[in-house]
CSV table of C-alpha atoms and ligand atoms in Angstrom, one decimal:
chain,number,residue,atom,x,y,z
A,73,MET,CA,-240.3,76.9,1.6
A,74,LYS,CA,-241.5,73.6,0.2
A,75,VAL,CA,-243.2,74.7,-3.0
A,76,PHE,CA,-242.9,77.7,-5.3
A,77,THR,CA,-245.5,78.0,-8.0
A,78,ASN,CA,-247.1,81.4,-7.4
A,79,VAL,CA,-246.8,84.7,-5.6
A,80,LYS,CA,-248.6,83.4,-2.5
A,81,ASP,CA,-245.8,80.9,-1.9
A,82,LEU,CA,-243.5,83.9,-1.1
A,83,GLY,CA,-245.6,85.0,1.9
A,84,ASP,CA,-244.9,88.7,2.6
A,85,LEU,CA,-243.9,90.1,-0.8
A,86,ASN,CA,-242.0,93.1,0.6
A,87,ALA,CA,-240.0,90.8,2.8
A,88,ALA,CA,-239.2,88.6,-0.2
A,89,LEU,CA,-238.1,91.6,-2.2
A,90,LYS,CA,-235.9,92.8,0.7
A,91,GLU,CA,-234.3,89.3,0.9
A,92,ALA,CA,-233.7,89.3,-2.9
A,93,PHE,CA,-231.9,92.7,-2.7
A,94,GLU,CA,-229.8,91.5,0.2
A,95,ILE,CA,-228.8,88.4,-1.9
A,96,LYS,CA,-228.0,90.7,-4.9
A,97,LYS,CA,-225.7,92.7,-2.7
A,98,ASN,CA,-224.0,89.7,-1.3
A,99,ARG,CA,-224.7,86.7,-3.6
A,100,PHE,CA,-221.9,84.5,-2.2
A,101,GLY,CA,-222.7,85.2,1.4
A,102,TYR,CA,-224.9,82.1,1.9
A,103,LYS,CA,-222.5,79.5,0.4
A,104,GLN,CA,-222.5,77.4,3.6
A,105,LEU,CA,-226.3,76.8,3.2
A,106,GLY,CA,-225.8,74.7,0.0
A,107,THR,CA,-222.7,72.7,0.9
A,108,ASN,CA,-223.2,69.0,0.1
A,109,LYS,CA,-226.7,69.8,-1.1
A,110,THR,CA,-227.9,69.0,-4.7
A,111,VAL,CA,-230.5,70.6,-6.9
A,112,MET,CA,-232.0,68.7,-9.8
A,113,LEU,CA,-233.3,70.7,-12.7
A,114,VAL,CA,-235.7,68.7,-14.8
A,115,PHE,CA,-236.5,70.1,-18.2
A,116,PHE,CA,-239.4,68.8,-20.3
A,117,ASN,CA,-238.9,71.9,-22.6
A,118,SER,CA,-236.1,74.0,-23.9
A,119,SER,CA,-234.5,76.9,-22.0
A,120,LEU,CA,-231.6,79.3,-22.0
A,121,ARG,CA,-232.2,81.8,-19.1
A,122,THR,CA,-233.9,79.4,-16.7
A,123,ARG,CA,-231.3,76.7,-17.1
A,124,LEU,CA,-228.3,79.0,-16.8
A,125,SER,CA,-229.7,81.3,-14.1
A,126,SER,CA,-230.8,78.4,-11.9
A,127,GLN,CA,-227.4,76.7,-12.2
A,128,LYS,CA,-225.7,80.0,-11.4
A,129,ALA,CA,-228.0,80.6,-8.4
A,130,ALA,CA,-227.2,77.1,-7.1
A,131,MET,CA,-223.5,77.7,-7.5
A,132,ASN,CA,-223.7,80.9,-5.6
A,133,LEU,CA,-225.2,78.9,-2.7
A,134,GLY,CA,-222.5,76.2,-2.9
A,135,MET,CA,-224.9,73.6,-4.3
A,136,ASN,CA,-224.2,70.8,-6.7
A,137,THR,CA,-226.5,70.7,-9.8
A,138,ILE,CA,-227.8,67.9,-11.9
A,139,VAL,CA,-229.6,68.8,-15.1
A,140,LEU,CA,-231.9,66.3,-16.8
A,141,ASP,CA,-233.3,67.0,-20.2
A,142,VAL,CA,-236.1,64.5,-20.2
A,143,ASN,CA,-236.4,64.4,-24.0
A,144,GLN,CA,-232.7,63.9,-24.6
A,145,GLY,CA,-231.1,60.7,-23.4
A,146,ALA,CA,-233.6,59.7,-20.7
A,147,TRP,CA,-236.2,57.0,-21.1
A,148,ARG,CA,-239.4,58.3,-22.7
A,149,LEU,CA,-241.8,58.9,-19.9
A,150,GLU,CA,-245.5,57.9,-19.6
A,151,THR,CA,-247.5,60.4,-17.7
A,152,GLU,CA,-251.0,58.8,-17.7
A,153,ARG,CA,-251.9,56.3,-15.0
A,154,GLY,CA,-253.7,53.2,-16.2
A,155,VAL,CA,-252.1,53.1,-19.7
A,156,VAL,CA,-250.9,49.7,-21.0
A,157,MET,CA,-247.3,50.7,-21.7
A,158,ASP,CA,-246.9,48.7,-24.9
A,159,GLY,CA,-245.7,51.7,-26.9
A,160,ASP,CA,-242.5,53.7,-27.1
A,161,LYS,CA,-242.6,54.9,-23.5
A,162,SER,CA,-240.4,52.8,-21.3
A,163,GLU,CA,-240.8,54.4,-17.8
A,164,HIS,CA,-243.7,55.8,-15.9
A,165,LEU,CA,-243.4,59.2,-14.2
A,166,LEU,CA,-244.7,57.6,-11.0
A,167,GLU,CA,-241.4,55.6,-10.6
A,168,ALA,CA,-239.2,58.2,-12.3
A,169,ILE,CA,-240.1,61.0,-9.9
A,170,PRO,CA,-239.3,59.3,-6.6
A,171,VAL,CA,-236.1,58.0,-8.1
A,172,MET,CA,-235.1,61.5,-9.1
A,173,GLY,CA,-235.9,62.6,-5.5
A,174,CYS,CA,-233.4,60.0,-4.2
A,175,TYR,CA,-230.5,61.8,-5.9
A,176,CYS,CA,-231.1,65.4,-4.8
A,177,ASP,CA,-232.4,67.7,-2.0
A,178,VAL,CA,-234.4,70.2,-4.1
A,179,ILE,CA,-236.1,69.8,-7.5
A,180,GLY,CA,-236.9,72.4,-10.2
A,181,VAL,CA,-239.3,71.4,-13.0
A,182,ARG,CA,-240.1,72.9,-16.4
A,183,SER,CA,-243.2,71.4,-18.0
A,184,PHE,CA,-245.1,73.7,-20.4
A,185,ALA,CA,-248.8,73.5,-21.3
A,186,ARG,CA,-249.3,70.9,-23.9
A,187,PHE,CA,-252.6,72.3,-25.3
A,188,GLU,CA,-254.0,68.8,-25.6
A,189,ASN,CA,-256.4,69.1,-22.6
A,190,LYS,CA,-257.1,72.4,-20.9
A,191,GLN,CA,-257.9,70.7,-17.6
A,192,ASP,CA,-254.7,68.8,-17.5
A,193,ASP,CA,-252.8,72.0,-18.2
A,194,TYR,CA,-254.7,74.1,-15.6
A,195,THR,CA,-254.4,71.5,-12.9
A,196,GLU,CA,-250.6,71.4,-13.5
A,197,LYS,CA,-250.7,67.6,-14.0
A,198,ILE,CA,-247.0,67.1,-14.4
A,199,LEU,CA,-245.7,69.6,-11.9
A,200,ASN,CA,-248.1,68.5,-9.2
A,201,GLN,CA,-246.9,64.9,-9.5
A,202,PHE,CA,-243.4,66.1,-8.7
A,203,ILE,CA,-244.8,68.0,-5.7
A,204,ARG,CA,-246.7,64.9,-4.6
A,205,TYR,CA,-244.3,62.1,-5.3
A,206,SER,CA,-240.7,63.4,-5.1
A,207,ASN,CA,-240.6,64.0,-1.3
A,208,ARG,CA,-238.5,67.1,-2.0
A,209,PRO,CA,-239.1,70.8,-2.1
A,210,VAL,CA,-240.2,71.6,-5.7
A,211,PHE,CA,-240.0,74.9,-7.6
A,212,SER,CA,-241.5,75.7,-10.9
A,213,MET,CA,-239.1,76.6,-13.7
A,214,GLU,CA,-242.3,77.3,-15.8
A,215,GLY,CA,-245.2,75.1,-15.5
A,216,ALA,CA,-248.3,74.8,-17.7
A,217,THR,CA,-249.9,77.9,-16.1
A,218,THR,CA,-247.3,79.9,-14.2
A,219,HIS,CA,-243.7,81.1,-14.5
A,220,PRO,CA,-243.1,82.5,-11.0
A,221,LEU,CA,-239.3,82.8,-11.2
A,222,GLN,CA,-239.7,85.1,-14.2
A,223,ALA,CA,-242.4,87.2,-12.5
A,224,PHE,CA,-240.4,87.5,-9.3
A,225,ALA,CA,-237.4,88.7,-11.4
A,226,ASP,CA,-239.7,91.1,-13.3
A,227,LEU,CA,-240.9,92.6,-10.0
A,228,ILE,CA,-237.4,92.9,-8.7
A,229,THR,CA,-236.5,94.8,-11.9
A,230,ILE,CA,-239.5,97.1,-11.7
A,231,GLU,CA,-238.5,97.9,-8.1
A,232,GLU,CA,-235.0,98.8,-9.2
A,233,TYR,CA,-236.1,101.0,-12.1
A,234,LYS,CA,-239.2,102.7,-10.9
A,235,THR,CA,-239.0,106.5,-10.3
A,236,LYS,CA,-242.3,106.9,-8.5
A,237,ALA,CA,-243.9,105.1,-5.6
A,238,ARG,CA,-246.8,103.6,-7.6
A,239,PRO,CA,-245.8,103.2,-11.3
A,240,LYS,CA,-248.2,102.4,-14.1
A,241,VAL,CA,-247.4,98.9,-15.4
A,242,VAL,CA,-249.0,97.7,-18.7
A,243,LEU,CA,-249.0,94.1,-19.8
A,244,THR,CA,-249.6,94.1,-23.5
A,245,TRP,CA,-250.3,91.2,-25.9
A,246,ALA,CA,-248.3,91.2,-29.1
A,247,PRO,CA,-248.4,89.0,-32.2
A,248,HIS,CA,-246.4,85.7,-32.6
A,249,PRO,CA,-246.5,83.0,-35.3
A,250,ARG,CA,-247.0,80.1,-32.8
A,251,ALA,CA,-249.4,79.3,-30.0
A,252,LEU,CA,-247.6,80.2,-26.7
A,253,PRO,CA,-248.7,79.2,-23.2
A,254,GLN,CA,-250.3,81.7,-20.8
A,255,ALA,CA,-247.7,81.0,-18.0
A,256,VAL,CA,-245.7,84.2,-18.3
A,257,PRO,CA,-248.6,86.6,-18.5
A,258,ASN,CA,-250.5,84.7,-15.8
A,259,SER,CA,-247.6,84.9,-13.3
A,260,PHE,CA,-246.9,88.5,-14.3
A,261,ALA,CA,-250.5,89.4,-13.5
A,262,ASP,CA,-250.4,87.3,-10.3
A,263,PHE,CA,-247.4,89.3,-9.0
A,264,MET,CA,-248.5,92.7,-10.3
A,265,ASN,CA,-251.8,92.3,-8.5
A,266,GLU,CA,-250.0,91.9,-5.2
A,267,ALA,CA,-247.4,94.7,-5.9
A,268,ASP,CA,-247.9,98.4,-5.3
A,269,VAL,CA,-248.5,99.3,-8.9
A,270,GLU,CA,-251.3,100.6,-11.2
A,271,PHE,CA,-251.7,97.5,-13.3
A,272,VAL,CA,-253.4,97.4,-16.8
A,273,ILE,CA,-253.7,94.5,-19.2
A,274,THR,CA,-254.3,95.2,-22.9
A,275,HIS,CA,-255.0,92.5,-25.5
A,276,PRO,CA,-257.4,91.9,-28.4
A,277,GLU,CA,-260.8,90.5,-27.6
A,278,GLY,CA,-260.7,86.7,-27.2
A,279,TYR,CA,-257.3,86.8,-25.4
A,280,GLU,CA,-258.7,87.3,-21.9
A,281,LEU,CA,-256.5,85.5,-19.3
A,282,ALA,CA,-257.8,83.2,-16.6
A,283,PRO,CA,-259.8,85.1,-14.0
A,284,GLN,CA,-257.8,83.7,-11.1
A,285,PHE,CA,-254.8,85.6,-12.4
A,286,VAL,CA,-256.5,88.8,-13.8
A,287,ARG,CA,-258.3,89.3,-10.5
A,288,GLY,CA,-259.0,93.1,-10.2
A,289,ALA,CA,-256.7,94.3,-12.9
A,290,ARG,CA,-258.0,96.9,-15.4
A,291,ILE,CA,-258.5,95.4,-18.9
A,292,GLU,CA,-258.2,97.9,-21.8
A,293,TYR,CA,-258.9,96.5,-25.3
A,294,HIS,CA,-257.5,99.7,-26.9
A,295,GLN,CA,-253.7,99.3,-26.8
A,296,ASP,CA,-252.9,103.0,-27.5
A,297,LYS,CA,-255.2,104.0,-24.6
A,298,ALA,CA,-253.5,101.5,-22.3
A,299,PHE,CA,-250.1,102.8,-23.1
A,300,GLU,CA,-250.9,106.4,-22.2
A,301,GLY,CA,-248.9,107.5,-19.2
A,302,ALA,CA,-247.3,104.0,-18.6
A,303,ASP,CA,-244.0,103.8,-16.7
A,304,PHE,CA,-243.4,100.1,-17.7
A,305,ILE,CA,-244.5,98.3,-20.9
A,306,TYR,CA,-244.3,94.5,-20.5
A,307,ALA,CA,-244.9,92.8,-23.9
A,308,LYS,CA,-245.7,89.1,-24.3
A,309,ASN,CA,-247.6,86.9,-26.7
A,310,TRP,CA,-250.0,84.3,-25.3
A,311,SER,CA,-252.6,82.1,-26.9
A,312,PRO,CA,-256.3,82.2,-25.8
A,313,PHE,CA,-257.5,80.8,-22.5
A,314,ARG,CA,-261.1,80.7,-23.7
A,315,ASP,CA,-262.5,77.1,-24.0
A,316,ASP,CA,-263.5,77.2,-27.7
A,317,ILE,CA,-260.1,78.6,-28.9
A,318,TYR,CA,-257.8,77.4,-26.1
A,319,GLY,CA,-254.2,77.2,-27.2
A,320,LYS,CA,-254.8,78.3,-30.8
A,321,VAL,CA,-253.5,81.2,-32.9
A,322,VAL,CA,-256.6,83.2,-33.8
A,323,ASN,CA,-255.0,86.6,-34.2
A,324,ARG,CA,-251.7,87.8,-35.8
A,325,ASP,CA,-252.6,91.5,-35.9
A,326,MET,CA,-249.2,93.2,-36.5
A,327,SER,CA,-250.7,96.5,-35.4
A,328,TRP,CA,-250.2,95.2,-31.8
A,329,THR,CA,-246.4,95.1,-32.3
A,330,VAL,CA,-244.7,97.4,-29.8
A,331,ASP,CA,-243.1,100.2,-31.8
A,332,SER,CA,-241.6,103.7,-31.2
A,333,ARG,CA,-245.0,105.4,-32.0
A,334,LYS,CA,-246.7,103.5,-29.2
A,335,MET,CA,-243.8,104.0,-26.8
A,336,ALA,CA,-244.1,107.7,-27.4
A,337,LEU,CA,-247.6,107.6,-25.8
A,338,THR,CA,-246.1,106.4,-22.5
A,339,ASN,CA,-244.4,108.3,-19.7
A,340,ASP,CA,-241.0,107.5,-21.3
A,341,ALA,CA,-241.7,103.9,-20.2
A,342,PHE,CA,-239.2,101.2,-19.8
A,343,PHE,CA,-239.6,98.2,-22.1
A,344,MET,CA,-239.7,94.7,-20.7
A,345,HIS,CA,-240.0,91.2,-22.1
A,346,CYS,CA,-239.1,87.8,-20.5
A,347,LEU,CA,-237.1,86.7,-23.6
A,348,PRO,CA,-236.7,84.9,-25.9
A,349,VAL,CA,-238.4,87.5,-28.1
A,350,ARG,CA,-239.3,87.5,-31.8
A,351,ARG,CA,-238.1,90.9,-33.1
A,352,ASN,CA,-240.4,92.8,-35.3
A,353,MET,CA,-243.3,90.6,-34.3
A,354,ILE,CA,-243.5,91.4,-30.6
A,355,VAL,CA,-241.3,94.5,-30.6
A,356,THR,CA,-239.4,96.5,-33.2
A,357,ASP,CA,-235.6,96.6,-33.3
A,358,ASP,CA,-235.4,100.2,-32.3
A,359,VAL,CA,-237.5,99.8,-29.2
A,360,ILE,CA,-235.7,96.7,-27.9
A,361,GLU,CA,-232.3,98.4,-28.6
A,362,SER,CA,-233.3,101.7,-27.1
A,363,PRO,CA,-231.8,102.9,-23.8
A,364,LYS,CA,-235.3,102.4,-22.2
A,365,SER,CA,-235.2,98.6,-22.9
A,366,ILE,CA,-234.3,96.8,-19.7
A,367,VAL,CA,-234.7,93.2,-21.0
A,368,ILE,CA,-231.0,92.3,-20.1
A,369,PRO,CA,-231.1,93.5,-16.5
A,370,GLU,CA,-234.5,91.8,-16.3
A,371,ALA,CA,-232.9,88.5,-17.4
A,372,ALA,CA,-230.0,89.1,-15.0
A,373,ASN,CA,-232.4,89.2,-12.1
A,374,ARG,CA,-233.5,85.6,-12.9
A,375,GLU,CA,-230.3,84.6,-11.0
A,376,ILE,CA,-231.5,86.6,-8.0
A,377,SER,CA,-235.1,85.4,-8.0
A,378,CYS,CA,-233.9,81.8,-8.2
A,379,GLN,CA,-231.3,82.2,-5.6
A,380,THR,CA,-233.9,83.6,-3.2
A,381,ILE,CA,-236.1,80.6,-3.7
A,382,LEU,CA,-233.3,78.1,-3.4
A,383,LYS,CA,-232.0,79.8,-0.2
A,384,ARG,CA,-235.5,79.5,1.3
A,385,MET,CA,-235.8,75.9,0.3
A,386,LEU,CA,-232.4,75.1,1.7
A,387,GLU,CA,-233.3,76.8,5.0
A,388,SER,CA,-236.4,74.6,5.1
A,389,LEU,CA,-234.3,71.5,5.0
A,390,SER,CA,-232.4,72.2,8.2
B,122,CP,N1,-237.6,83.7,-19.8
B,122,CP,C1,-237.3,82.4,-19.8
B,122,CP,O1,-237.8,81.6,-19.0
B,122,CP,O2,-236.3,82.1,-20.7
B,122,CP,P1,-235.9,80.6,-21.1
B,122,CP,O3,-237.2,79.9,-21.7
B,122,CP,O4,-234.8,80.7,-22.1
B,122,CP,O5,-235.6,79.8,-19.9
């Protein structure tokens, strides 16, 4: 595996899940693969889970890890070609990326949507430069449009907790004070559309996700109706994809917060969220603290999703 940015990069999804469960049972069994190999984790944005789970996954595989927080201690990076660099940016990404590639075998990149230019975001301008110029396998640790390590961990978690062959999985929008990227819901839809689940997306009008991620999923604008009979509720805020309101907060309707009344409409559903979560905006205290909340095992599976990707990338080196 040379690139991991979306579900298609995994190939056969059932085979990927099988591999993930084998790793989970024997997470130190592949230590020889990473001996004397180095992964570089490049963060343009903050992280708790991705940073820690990626380092842990690398350690399980016997790898060394270098973490670079681009905005803390590195030269400020110019990302636009053709710019006269007479401002506060001392280094261009076009030199920085191949230099980073000299010091490692695999690179992970976190670079969120900037909401300055929709086309730049949706062409993954930063992440794709790493793929093009680093000469190393590259995995997304959340790009501008996708968060595949999260969605793979979400699918692993659904597989572990499902009690029927084809569960109903509902992705619901919920309110948030700030404009958040669409990466998590995009990837969740990307994976659920390939998984053996009944997939429903519910959100207020204007919050439609990009068609390439929604594909054939059922859209239900009435949240209560979407929740009926659900086996998994996956809550997330995102800002609009639509051109005229792209990346803006246009709705803070607190009636979309996931609470116990709504959970009672479901088939005793499990509650999921990628974290970090704003309590009593996205979800009430009682729901996230309930026995049906699986946000912690979901986060724990981030180690397994990342280890599966790193293992495949290491295998591609030899
Ligand atoms: N879910 C997730 O990616 O968490 P972090 O932003 O803390 O890495």
